[in-house]
Short mmCIF file of C-alpha atoms in Angstrom, two decimals:
data_model
loop_
_atom_site.label_atom_id
_atom_site.label_comp_id
_atom_site.label_asym_id
_atom_site.label_seq_id
_atom_site.Cartn_x
_atom_site.Cartn_y
_atom_site.Cartn_z
CA UNK A 1 -14.01 6.78 -8.11
CA UNK A 2 -11.39 4.10 -8.72
CA UNK A 3 -7.99 5.23 -9.95
CA UNK A 4 -5.42 2.61 -10.98
CA UNK A 5 -2.07 4.28 -10.45
CA UNK A 6 0.96 3.20 -12.48
CA UNK A 7 3.07 6.35 -12.28
CA UNK A 8 2.38 7.25 -15.90
CA UNK A 9 0.36 10.05 -17.47
CA UNK A 10 -0.49 9.29 -21.11
CA UNK A 11 2.69 7.25 -21.57
CA UNK A 12 5.01 9.70 -19.79
CA UNK A 13 6.21 9.70 -16.17
CA UNK A 14 3.65 11.45 -14.01
CA UNK A 15 4.69 14.72 -12.40
CA UNK A 16 5.03 14.89 -8.62
CA UNK A 17 2.37 17.61 -8.63
CA UNK A 18 -0.18 15.37 -10.37
CA UNK A 19 0.69 12.47 -8.06
CA UNK A 20 0.14 14.71 -5.03
CA UNK A 21 -3.28 15.81 -6.34
CA UNK A 22 -4.39 12.22 -7.00
CA UNK A 23 -3.31 10.87 -3.63
CA UNK A 24 -4.55 13.93 -1.71
CA UNK A 25 -8.09 13.07 -2.84
CA UNK A 26 -7.75 9.35 -2.04
CA UNK A 27 -9.71 7.80 0.80
CA UNK A 28 -8.22 4.33 0.30
CA UNK A 29 -4.90 3.13 -1.13
CA UNK A 30 -4.32 -0.56 -1.90
CA UNK A 31 -1.15 -2.00 -3.37
CA UNK A 32 2.29 -3.53 -3.02
CA UNK A 33 5.11 -1.97 -1.06
CA UNK A 34 7.03 0.35 -3.37
CA UNK A 35 7.52 3.90 -4.52
CA UNK A 36 3.95 4.24 -5.82
CA UNK A 37 2.52 3.40 -2.42
CA UNK A 38 4.84 5.95 -0.79
CA UNK A 39 2.55 8.57 -2.33
CA UNK A 40 0.39 8.08 0.75
CA UNK A 41 2.47 10.97 2.10
CA UNK A 42 0.06 13.19 0.12
CA UNK A 43 -3.09 11.86 1.85
CA UNK A 44 -5.40 14.57 3.22
CA UNK A 45 -4.87 13.90 6.92
CA UNK A 46 -6.97 16.92 7.92
CA UNK A 47 -9.97 14.96 6.62
CA UNK A 48 -9.12 12.15 9.04
CA UNK A 49 -11.16 13.65 11.88
CA UNK A 50 -11.15 12.27 15.38
CA UNK A 51 -12.39 8.74 14.72
CA UNK A 52 -10.73 5.76 13.09
CA UNK A 53 -13.67 5.42 10.68
CA UNK A 54 -12.80 8.78 9.09
CA UNK A 55 -9.12 8.01 8.60
CA UNK A 56 -7.69 7.26 5.15
CA UNK A 57 -7.24 3.51 4.69
CA UNK A 58 -4.07 1.86 3.41
CA UNK A 59 -3.64 -1.82 2.55
CA UNK A 60 -0.02 -2.65 1.79
CA UNK A 61 1.22 -5.96 0.41
CA UNK A 62 4.58 -6.88 1.98
CA UNK A 63 6.96 -9.80 2.35
CA UNK A 64 6.69 -11.91 5.47
CA UNK A 65 9.28 -14.08 7.16
CA UNK A 66 9.09 -16.91 4.60
CA UNK A 67 12.72 -17.81 3.65
CA UNK A 68 11.56 -18.56 0.09
CA UNK A 69 10.77 -14.85 -0.40
CA UNK A 70 14.34 -13.90 0.48
CA UNK A 71 15.70 -16.66 -1.76
CA UNK A 72 13.45 -15.55 -4.63
CA UNK A 73 14.68 -11.96 -4.37
CA UNK A 74 11.38 -10.49 -3.17
CA UNK A 75 12.85 -9.00 -0.01
CA UNK A 76 16.10 -8.58 1.86
CA UNK A 77 14.36 -9.14 5.18
CA UNK A 78 10.96 -9.80 6.73
CA UNK A 79 8.10 -7.40 7.40
CA UNK A 80 9.51 -4.35 5.62
CA UNK A 81 6.61 -1.97 5.14
CA UNK A 82 5.65 1.67 5.35
CA UNK A 83 3.80 1.30 8.66
CA UNK A 84 7.08 1.85 10.49
CA UNK A 85 7.45 5.26 8.79
CA UNK A 86 3.82 6.39 8.90
CA UNK A 87 2.67 4.84 12.20
CA UNK A 88 2.25 8.19 13.97
CA UNK A 89 -0.15 9.53 11.36
CA UNK A 90 -3.95 9.12 11.43
CA UNK A 91 -4.02 6.35 8.82
CA UNK A 92 -5.99 3.10 9.16
CA UNK A 93 -3.11 0.84 8.11
CA UNK A 94 -3.36 -2.84 7.10
CA UNK A 95 -0.93 -5.40 5.62
CA UNK A 96 -1.18 -8.60 3.61
CA UNK A 97 1.86 -10.85 3.27
CA UNK A 98 3.05 -12.09 -0.09
CA UNK A 99 2.66 -15.83 -0.56
CA UNK A 100 5.71 -18.09 -0.78
CA UNK A 101 5.40 -18.55 -4.56
CA UNK A 102 6.26 -14.86 -5.08
CA UNK A 103 9.47 -13.96 -6.90
CA UNK A 104 11.27 -10.74 -7.78
CA UNK A 105 9.42 -10.86 -11.13
CA UNK A 106 5.89 -11.48 -9.79
CA UNK A 107 4.33 -11.22 -6.36
CA UNK A 108 1.20 -13.00 -5.17
CA UNK A 109 -1.19 -12.64 -2.25
CA UNK A 110 -3.77 -14.97 -0.76
CA UNK A 111 -7.21 -13.84 -1.97
CA UNK A 112 -8.85 -15.02 1.26
CA UNK A 113 -6.44 -12.77 3.17
CA UNK A 114 -7.39 -9.91 0.84
CA UNK A 115 -11.08 -10.54 1.46
CA UNK A 116 -10.53 -10.53 5.24
CA UNK A 117 -8.47 -7.34 5.07
CA UNK A 118 -11.10 -5.55 2.98
CA UNK A 119 -13.83 -6.67 5.41
CA UNK A 120 -11.73 -5.32 8.28
CA UNK A 121 -11.23 -1.99 6.51
CA UNK A 122 -14.97 -1.51 5.89
#
């Protein structure tokens, strides 16, 4: 099942309870760094088991060290992602860097990098 999360439930902000139910069932989360992705805190880590293959998978899009990203207001500094907060948990964590044409209004990723990351995840 694919669920496209936007934080809304029929045009109204989604309750924390509903967010926790959605993300608790997730086996894979893919998206940009932000508050929506922080819902990975609700992942069912008991389901992770003892092997990496059983772990929930997360692919986070983040800013790299490209000075243009700082200038364009995408980030205040390089490599800010959730891995630093969640690194001790049994999560198969991956990152893709935004491309240099990203701005604070729109972010972009390299589709070849996405393809490689998805291949690595599965």
